[in-house]
Short mmCIF file of C-alpha atoms and ligand atoms in Angstrom, two decimals:
data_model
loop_
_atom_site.label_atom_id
_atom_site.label_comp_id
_atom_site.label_asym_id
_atom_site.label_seq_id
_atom_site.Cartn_x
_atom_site.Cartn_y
_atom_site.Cartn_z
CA UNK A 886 -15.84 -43.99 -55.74
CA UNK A 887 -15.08 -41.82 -58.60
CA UNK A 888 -16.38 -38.12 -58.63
CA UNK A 889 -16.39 -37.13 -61.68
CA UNK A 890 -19.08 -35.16 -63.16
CA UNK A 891 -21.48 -36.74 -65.70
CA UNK A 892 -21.50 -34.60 -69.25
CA UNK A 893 -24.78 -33.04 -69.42
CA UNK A 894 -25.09 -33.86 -73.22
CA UNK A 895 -27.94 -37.02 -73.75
CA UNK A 896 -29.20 -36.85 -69.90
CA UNK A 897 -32.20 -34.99 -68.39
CA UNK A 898 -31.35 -33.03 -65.21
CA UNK A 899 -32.93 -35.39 -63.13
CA UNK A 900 -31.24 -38.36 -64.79
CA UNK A 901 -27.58 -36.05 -63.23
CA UNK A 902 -28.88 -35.93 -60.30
CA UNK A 903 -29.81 -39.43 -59.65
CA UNK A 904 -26.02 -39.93 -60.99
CA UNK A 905 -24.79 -37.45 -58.26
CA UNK A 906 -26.71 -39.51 -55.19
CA UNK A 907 -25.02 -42.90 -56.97
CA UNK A 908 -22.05 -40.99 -56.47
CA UNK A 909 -22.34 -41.12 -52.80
CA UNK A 910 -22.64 -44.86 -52.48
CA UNK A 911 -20.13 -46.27 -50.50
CA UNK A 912 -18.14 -49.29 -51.15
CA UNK A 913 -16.63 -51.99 -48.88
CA UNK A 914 -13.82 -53.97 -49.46
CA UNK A 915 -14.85 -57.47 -48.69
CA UNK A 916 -13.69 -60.63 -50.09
CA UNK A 917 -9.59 -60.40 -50.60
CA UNK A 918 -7.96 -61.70 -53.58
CA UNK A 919 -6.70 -64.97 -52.96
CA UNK A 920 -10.63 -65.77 -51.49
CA UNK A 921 -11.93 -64.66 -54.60
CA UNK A 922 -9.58 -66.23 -56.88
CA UNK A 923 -10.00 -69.71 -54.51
CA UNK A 924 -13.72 -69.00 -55.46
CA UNK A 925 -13.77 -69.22 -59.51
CA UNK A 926 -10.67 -71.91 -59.10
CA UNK A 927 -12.70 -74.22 -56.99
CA UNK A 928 -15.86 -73.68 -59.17
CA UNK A 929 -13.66 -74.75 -62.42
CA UNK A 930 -12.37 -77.90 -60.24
CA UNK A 931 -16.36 -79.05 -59.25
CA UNK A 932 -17.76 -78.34 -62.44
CA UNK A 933 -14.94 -80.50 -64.02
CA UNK A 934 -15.33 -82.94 -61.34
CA UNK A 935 -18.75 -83.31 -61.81
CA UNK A 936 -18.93 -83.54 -65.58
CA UNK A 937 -15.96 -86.02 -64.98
CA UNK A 938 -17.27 -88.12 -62.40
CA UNK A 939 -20.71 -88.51 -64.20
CA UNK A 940 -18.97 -90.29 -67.35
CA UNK A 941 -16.31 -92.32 -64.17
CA UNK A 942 -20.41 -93.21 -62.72
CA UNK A 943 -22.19 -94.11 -65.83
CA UNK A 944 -19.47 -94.37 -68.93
CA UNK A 945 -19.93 -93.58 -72.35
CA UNK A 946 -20.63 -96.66 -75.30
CA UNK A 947 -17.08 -98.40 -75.95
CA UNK A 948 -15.74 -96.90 -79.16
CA UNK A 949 -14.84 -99.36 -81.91
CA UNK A 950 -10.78 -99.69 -82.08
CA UNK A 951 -7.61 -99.79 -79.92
CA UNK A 952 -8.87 -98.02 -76.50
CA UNK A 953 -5.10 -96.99 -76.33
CA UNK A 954 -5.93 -95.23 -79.75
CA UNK A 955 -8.58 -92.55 -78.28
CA UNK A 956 -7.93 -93.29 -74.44
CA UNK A 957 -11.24 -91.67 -73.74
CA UNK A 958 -11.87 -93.17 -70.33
CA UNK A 959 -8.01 -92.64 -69.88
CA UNK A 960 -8.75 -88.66 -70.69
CA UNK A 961 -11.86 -88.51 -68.64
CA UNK A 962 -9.96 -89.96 -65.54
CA UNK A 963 -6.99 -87.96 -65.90
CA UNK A 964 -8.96 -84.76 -65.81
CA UNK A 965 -10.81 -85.93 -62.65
CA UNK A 966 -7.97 -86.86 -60.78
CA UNK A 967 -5.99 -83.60 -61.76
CA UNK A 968 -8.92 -81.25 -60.76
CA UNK A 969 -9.28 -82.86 -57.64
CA UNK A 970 -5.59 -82.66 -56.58
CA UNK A 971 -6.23 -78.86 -57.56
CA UNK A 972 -9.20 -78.62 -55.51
CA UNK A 973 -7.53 -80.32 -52.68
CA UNK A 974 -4.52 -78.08 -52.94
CA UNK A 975 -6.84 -74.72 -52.77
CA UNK A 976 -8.31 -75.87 -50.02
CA UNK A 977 -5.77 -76.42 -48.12
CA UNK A 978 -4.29 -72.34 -49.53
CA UNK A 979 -7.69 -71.33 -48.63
CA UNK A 980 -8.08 -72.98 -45.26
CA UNK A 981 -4.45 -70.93 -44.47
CA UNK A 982 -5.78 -67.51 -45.35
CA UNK A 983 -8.75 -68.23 -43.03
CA UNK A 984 -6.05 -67.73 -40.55
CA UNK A 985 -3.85 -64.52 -41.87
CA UNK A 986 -6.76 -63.05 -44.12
CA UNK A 987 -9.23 -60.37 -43.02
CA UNK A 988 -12.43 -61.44 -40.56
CA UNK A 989 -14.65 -62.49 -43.62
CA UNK A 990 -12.52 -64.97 -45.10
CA UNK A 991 -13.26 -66.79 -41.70
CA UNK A 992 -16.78 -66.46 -41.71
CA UNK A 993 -17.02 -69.74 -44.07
CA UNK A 994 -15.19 -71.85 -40.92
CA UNK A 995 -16.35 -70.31 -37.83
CA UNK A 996 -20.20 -70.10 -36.88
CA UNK A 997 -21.04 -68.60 -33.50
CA UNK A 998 -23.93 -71.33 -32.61
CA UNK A 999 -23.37 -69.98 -29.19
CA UNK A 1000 -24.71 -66.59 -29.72
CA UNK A 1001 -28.37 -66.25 -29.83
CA UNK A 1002 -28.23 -62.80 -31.88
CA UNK A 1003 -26.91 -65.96 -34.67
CA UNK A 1004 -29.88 -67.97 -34.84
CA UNK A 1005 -32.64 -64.80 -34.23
CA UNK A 1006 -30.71 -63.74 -37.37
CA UNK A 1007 -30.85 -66.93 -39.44
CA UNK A 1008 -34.62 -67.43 -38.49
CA UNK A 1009 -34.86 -63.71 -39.98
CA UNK A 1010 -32.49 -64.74 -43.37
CA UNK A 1011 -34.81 -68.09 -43.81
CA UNK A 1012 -37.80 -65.80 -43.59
CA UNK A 1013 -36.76 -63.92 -46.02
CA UNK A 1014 -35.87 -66.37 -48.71
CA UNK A 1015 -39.16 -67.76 -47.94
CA UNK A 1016 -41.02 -64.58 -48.89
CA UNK A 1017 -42.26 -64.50 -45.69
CA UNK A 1018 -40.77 -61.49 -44.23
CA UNK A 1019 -38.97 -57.74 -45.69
CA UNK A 1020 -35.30 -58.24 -45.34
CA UNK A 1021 -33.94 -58.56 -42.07
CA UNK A 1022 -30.97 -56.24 -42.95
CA UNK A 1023 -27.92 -55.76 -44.90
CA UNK A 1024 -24.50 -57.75 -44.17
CA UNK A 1025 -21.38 -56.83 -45.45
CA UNK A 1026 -19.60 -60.52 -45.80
CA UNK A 1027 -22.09 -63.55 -45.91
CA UNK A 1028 -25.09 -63.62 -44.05
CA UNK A 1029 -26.16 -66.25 -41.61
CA UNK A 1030 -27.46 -68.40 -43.73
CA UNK A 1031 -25.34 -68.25 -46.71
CA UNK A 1032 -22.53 -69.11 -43.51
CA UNK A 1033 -24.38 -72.17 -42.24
CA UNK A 1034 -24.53 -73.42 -45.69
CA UNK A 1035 -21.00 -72.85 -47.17
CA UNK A 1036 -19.49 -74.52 -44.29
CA UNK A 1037 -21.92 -77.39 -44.50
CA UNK A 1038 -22.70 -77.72 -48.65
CA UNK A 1039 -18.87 -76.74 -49.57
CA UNK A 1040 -16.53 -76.99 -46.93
CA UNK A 1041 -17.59 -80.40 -45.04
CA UNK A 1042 -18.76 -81.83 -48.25
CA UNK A 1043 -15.64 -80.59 -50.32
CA UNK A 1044 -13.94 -82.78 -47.70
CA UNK A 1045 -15.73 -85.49 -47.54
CA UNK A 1046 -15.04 -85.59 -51.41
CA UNK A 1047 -11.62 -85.26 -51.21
CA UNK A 1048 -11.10 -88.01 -48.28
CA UNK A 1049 -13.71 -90.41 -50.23
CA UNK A 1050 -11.92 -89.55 -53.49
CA UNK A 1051 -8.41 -89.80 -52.26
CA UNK A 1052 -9.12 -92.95 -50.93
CA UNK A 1053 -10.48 -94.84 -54.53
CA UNK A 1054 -7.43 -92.91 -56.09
CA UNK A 1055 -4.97 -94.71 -53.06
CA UNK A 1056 -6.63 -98.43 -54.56
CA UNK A 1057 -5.46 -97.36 -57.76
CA UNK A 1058 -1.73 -95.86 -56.61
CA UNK A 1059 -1.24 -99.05 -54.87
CA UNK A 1060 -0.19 -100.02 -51.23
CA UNK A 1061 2.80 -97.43 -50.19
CA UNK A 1062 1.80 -94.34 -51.84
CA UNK A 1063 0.92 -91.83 -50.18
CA UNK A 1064 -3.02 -91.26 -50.76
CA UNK A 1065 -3.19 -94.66 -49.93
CA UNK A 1066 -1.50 -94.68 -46.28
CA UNK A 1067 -2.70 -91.13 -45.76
CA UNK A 1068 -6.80 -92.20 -46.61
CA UNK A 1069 -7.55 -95.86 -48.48
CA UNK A 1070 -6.09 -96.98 -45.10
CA UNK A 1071 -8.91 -96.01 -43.14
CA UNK A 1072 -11.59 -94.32 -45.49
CA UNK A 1073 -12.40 -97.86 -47.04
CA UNK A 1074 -12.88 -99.90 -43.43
CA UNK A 1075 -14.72 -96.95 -42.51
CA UNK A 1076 -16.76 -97.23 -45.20
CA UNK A 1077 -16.87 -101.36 -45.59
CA UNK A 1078 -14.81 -101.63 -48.76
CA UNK A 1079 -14.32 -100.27 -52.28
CA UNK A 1080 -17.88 -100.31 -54.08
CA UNK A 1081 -19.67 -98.46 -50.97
CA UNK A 1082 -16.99 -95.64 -50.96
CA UNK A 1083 -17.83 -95.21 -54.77
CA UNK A 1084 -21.50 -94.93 -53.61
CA UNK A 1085 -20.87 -92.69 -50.94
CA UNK A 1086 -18.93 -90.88 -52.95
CA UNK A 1087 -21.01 -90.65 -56.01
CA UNK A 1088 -24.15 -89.52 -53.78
CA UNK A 1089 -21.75 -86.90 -52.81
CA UNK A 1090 -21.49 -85.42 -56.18
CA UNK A 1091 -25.37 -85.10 -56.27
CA UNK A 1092 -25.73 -83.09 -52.46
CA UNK A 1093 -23.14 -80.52 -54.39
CA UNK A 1094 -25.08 -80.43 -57.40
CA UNK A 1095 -28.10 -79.45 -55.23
CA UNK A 1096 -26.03 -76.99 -53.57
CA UNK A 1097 -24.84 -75.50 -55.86
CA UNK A 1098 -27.85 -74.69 -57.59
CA UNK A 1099 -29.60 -73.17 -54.69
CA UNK A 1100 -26.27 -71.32 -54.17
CA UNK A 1101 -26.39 -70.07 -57.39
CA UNK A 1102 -29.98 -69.05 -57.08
CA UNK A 1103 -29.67 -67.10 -53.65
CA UNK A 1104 -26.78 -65.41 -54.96
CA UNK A 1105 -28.67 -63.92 -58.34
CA UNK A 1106 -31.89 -63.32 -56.23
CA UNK A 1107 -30.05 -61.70 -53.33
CA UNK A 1108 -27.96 -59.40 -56.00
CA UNK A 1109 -31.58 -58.35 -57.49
CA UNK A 1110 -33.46 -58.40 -54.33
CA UNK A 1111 -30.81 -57.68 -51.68
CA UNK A 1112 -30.44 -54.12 -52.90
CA UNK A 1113 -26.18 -54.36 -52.35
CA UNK A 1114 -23.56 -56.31 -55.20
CA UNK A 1115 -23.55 -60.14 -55.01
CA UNK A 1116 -22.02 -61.51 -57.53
CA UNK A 1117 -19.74 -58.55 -58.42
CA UNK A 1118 -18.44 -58.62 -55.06
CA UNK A 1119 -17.23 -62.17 -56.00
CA UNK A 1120 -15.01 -60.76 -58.73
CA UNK A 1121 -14.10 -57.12 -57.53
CA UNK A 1122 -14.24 -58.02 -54.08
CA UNK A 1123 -16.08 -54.78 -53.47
CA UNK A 1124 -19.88 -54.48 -51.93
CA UNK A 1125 -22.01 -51.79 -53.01
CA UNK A 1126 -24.68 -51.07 -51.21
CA UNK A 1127 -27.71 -49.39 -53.24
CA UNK A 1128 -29.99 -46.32 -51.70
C1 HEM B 883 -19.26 -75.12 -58.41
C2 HEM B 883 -19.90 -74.04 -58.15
C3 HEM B 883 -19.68 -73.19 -56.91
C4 HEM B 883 -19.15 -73.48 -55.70
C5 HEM B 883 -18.63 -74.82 -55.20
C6 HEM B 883 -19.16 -72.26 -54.92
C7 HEM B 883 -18.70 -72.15 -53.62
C8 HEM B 883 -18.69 -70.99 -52.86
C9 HEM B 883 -18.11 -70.83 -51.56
C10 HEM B 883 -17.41 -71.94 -50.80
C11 HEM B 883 -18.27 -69.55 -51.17
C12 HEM B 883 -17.76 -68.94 -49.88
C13 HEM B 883 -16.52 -68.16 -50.22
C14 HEM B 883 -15.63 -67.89 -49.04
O1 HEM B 883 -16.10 -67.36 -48.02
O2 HEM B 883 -14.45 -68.21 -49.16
C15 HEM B 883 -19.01 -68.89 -52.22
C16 HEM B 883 -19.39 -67.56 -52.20
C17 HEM B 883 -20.02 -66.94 -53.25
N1 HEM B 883 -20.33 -67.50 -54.48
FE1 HEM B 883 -20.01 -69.36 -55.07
N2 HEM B 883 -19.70 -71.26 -55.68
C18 HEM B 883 -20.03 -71.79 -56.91
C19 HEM B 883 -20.55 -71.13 -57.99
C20 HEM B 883 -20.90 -69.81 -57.99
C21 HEM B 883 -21.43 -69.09 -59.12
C22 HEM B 883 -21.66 -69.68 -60.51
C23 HEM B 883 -21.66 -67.83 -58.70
C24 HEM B 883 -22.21 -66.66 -59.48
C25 HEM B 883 -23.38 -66.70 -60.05
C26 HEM B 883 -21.27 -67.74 -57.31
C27 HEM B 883 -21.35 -66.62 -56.55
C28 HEM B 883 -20.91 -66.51 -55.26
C29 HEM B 883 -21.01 -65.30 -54.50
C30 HEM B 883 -21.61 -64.01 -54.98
C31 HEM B 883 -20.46 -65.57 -53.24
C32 HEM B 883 -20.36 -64.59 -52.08
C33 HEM B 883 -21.69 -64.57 -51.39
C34 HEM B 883 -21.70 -63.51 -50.32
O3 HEM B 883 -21.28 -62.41 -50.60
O4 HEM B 883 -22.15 -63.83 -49.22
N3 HEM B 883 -20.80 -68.96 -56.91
N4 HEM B 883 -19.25 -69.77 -53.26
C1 HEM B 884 -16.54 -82.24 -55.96
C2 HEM B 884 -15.67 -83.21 -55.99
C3 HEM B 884 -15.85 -84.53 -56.69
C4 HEM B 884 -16.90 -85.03 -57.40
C5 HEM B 884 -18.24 -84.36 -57.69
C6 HEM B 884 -16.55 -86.37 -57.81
C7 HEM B 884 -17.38 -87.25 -58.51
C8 HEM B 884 -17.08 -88.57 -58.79
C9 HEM B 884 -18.01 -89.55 -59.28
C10 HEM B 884 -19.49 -89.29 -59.58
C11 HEM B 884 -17.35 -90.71 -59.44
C12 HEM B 884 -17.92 -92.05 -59.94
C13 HEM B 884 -18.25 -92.90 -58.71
C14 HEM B 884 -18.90 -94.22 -59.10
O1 HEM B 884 -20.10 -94.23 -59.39
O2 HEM B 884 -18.17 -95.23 -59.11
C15 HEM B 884 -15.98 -90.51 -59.05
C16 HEM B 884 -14.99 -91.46 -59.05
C17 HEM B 884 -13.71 -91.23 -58.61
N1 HEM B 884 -13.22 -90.06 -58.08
FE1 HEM B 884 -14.24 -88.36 -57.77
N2 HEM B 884 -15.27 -86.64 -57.40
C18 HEM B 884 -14.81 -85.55 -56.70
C19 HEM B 884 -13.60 -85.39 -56.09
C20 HEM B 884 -12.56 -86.29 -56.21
C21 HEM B 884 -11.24 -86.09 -55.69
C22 HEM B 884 -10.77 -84.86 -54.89
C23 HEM B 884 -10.51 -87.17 -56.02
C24 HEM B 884 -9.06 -87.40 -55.70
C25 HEM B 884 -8.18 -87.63 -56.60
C26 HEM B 884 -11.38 -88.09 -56.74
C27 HEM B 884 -11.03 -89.34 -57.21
C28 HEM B 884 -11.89 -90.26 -57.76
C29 HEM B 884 -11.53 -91.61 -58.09
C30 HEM B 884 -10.15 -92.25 -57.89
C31 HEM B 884 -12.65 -92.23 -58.63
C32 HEM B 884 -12.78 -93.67 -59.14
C33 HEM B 884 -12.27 -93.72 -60.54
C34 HEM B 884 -12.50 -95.06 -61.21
O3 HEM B 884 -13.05 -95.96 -60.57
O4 HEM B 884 -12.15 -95.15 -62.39
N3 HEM B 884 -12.63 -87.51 -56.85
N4 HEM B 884 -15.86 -89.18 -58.65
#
């Protein structure tokens, strides 16, 4: 943290020395680079996906003329299927630097279920979302619960996406490409056939929506409430922690 003194001009002497005790706050150096740059890519992927997918789900009027004149729908697809190839490339980047990046950027994959400290710890996190309790106490990467749920509302359900989605893109490629040897091959048996794996994965898009939105909400409430940086963490990959 920078030292430097705060001009005396325009501030009261008690104003300086609240400035002096921010002074001592200590950063920690939390989320690395290509975590936090695998964040705001993947967020410009879903959003695009979902505003995408919507209009794929439930398409706009037909505009009078030539369809190869505007190509709308042609547009619309073209931007799904190229943000999902993105997202499913960053995962995969991201899934490697779980392996050579520091211990948080595996705390999204690995949950110790086996510890009991764990769940006493996520019962405490719950309770204190729920206004039922004063915080359980401070952690420097994700807490318990924001753990549980990455892996489960972003990680299993990014992949779930990406095989569903893969698989309907496959139909489309054709017998002999590769998405559809790699995942139409056994995604759409799985499944029963084409119209439930555009179900399936439609209702997908809907359990990200919700998670994202309660994601969104615990990380503004925790920045305000949590008394440490949230979402500034996310961009500077610094966490402050406050008094
Ligand atoms: C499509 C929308 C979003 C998705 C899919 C998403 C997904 C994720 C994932 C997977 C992580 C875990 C990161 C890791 O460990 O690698 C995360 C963390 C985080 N996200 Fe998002 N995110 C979204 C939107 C946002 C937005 C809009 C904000 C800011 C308001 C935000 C703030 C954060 C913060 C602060 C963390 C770190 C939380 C902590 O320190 O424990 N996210 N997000
Ligand atoms: C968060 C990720 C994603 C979301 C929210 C999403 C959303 C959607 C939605 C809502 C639909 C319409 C389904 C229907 O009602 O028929 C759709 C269709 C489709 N999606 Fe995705 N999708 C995602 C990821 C992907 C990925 C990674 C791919 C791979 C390329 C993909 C490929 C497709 C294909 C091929 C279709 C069918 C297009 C058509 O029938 O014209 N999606 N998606």
């Amino acid at each position: 943290m920078s030292s430097t003194p705060l001009l005396s001009t325009g501030s009261t002497p008690e104003e300086q020395e609240l400035a002096r005790q921010g002074q001592a706050i200590r950063s920690v150096y939390v989320y690395e680079a290509p975590v936090r740059i695998w964040h705001w890519v993947n967020v410009f992927c879903i959003v695009t996906l979902c505003v995408t997918g919507y209009f794929i789900g439930s398409p706009l009027p037909t505009l009078p003329g030539e369809p190869s004149d505007h190509f709308l729908m042609g547009y619309i697809r073209f931007a799904h299927f190229t943000s999902g190839y993105v997202m499913a490339i960053a995962l995969l980047g991201r899934i490697y630097w779980g392996f050579v990046g520091n211990h948080h950027a595996r705390e999204m994959f690995s949950i110790p279920l086996h510890r009991k400290e764990y769940w006493t710890e996520l019962l405490g996190m719950i309770k204190w979302y729920a206004f039922l309790s004063k915080r359980p106490g401070r952690y420097v990467g994700h807490n318990p619960l924001a753990r549980a749920g990455m892996l489960l509302g972003f990680f299993v359900c990014g992949l779930f996406m990406i095989c569903t989605g893969f698989a309907l893109y496959g139909e489309g490629a054709g017998h002999g490409s590769w998405a559809n040897t790699l995942f139409s091959s056994w995604v759409i048996p799985l499944f029963g056939q084409s119209q439930d794996v555009h179900t399936w994965h439609h209702f997908g898009m809907w359990a990200m929506i919700i998670f994202i939105i309660v994601h969104i909400y615990a990380a503004v409430r925790e920045d305000i409430m949590g008394r440490q940086s949230i979402i500034s963490t996310m961009v500077s990959g610094y966490r402050t922690f406050k008094d």
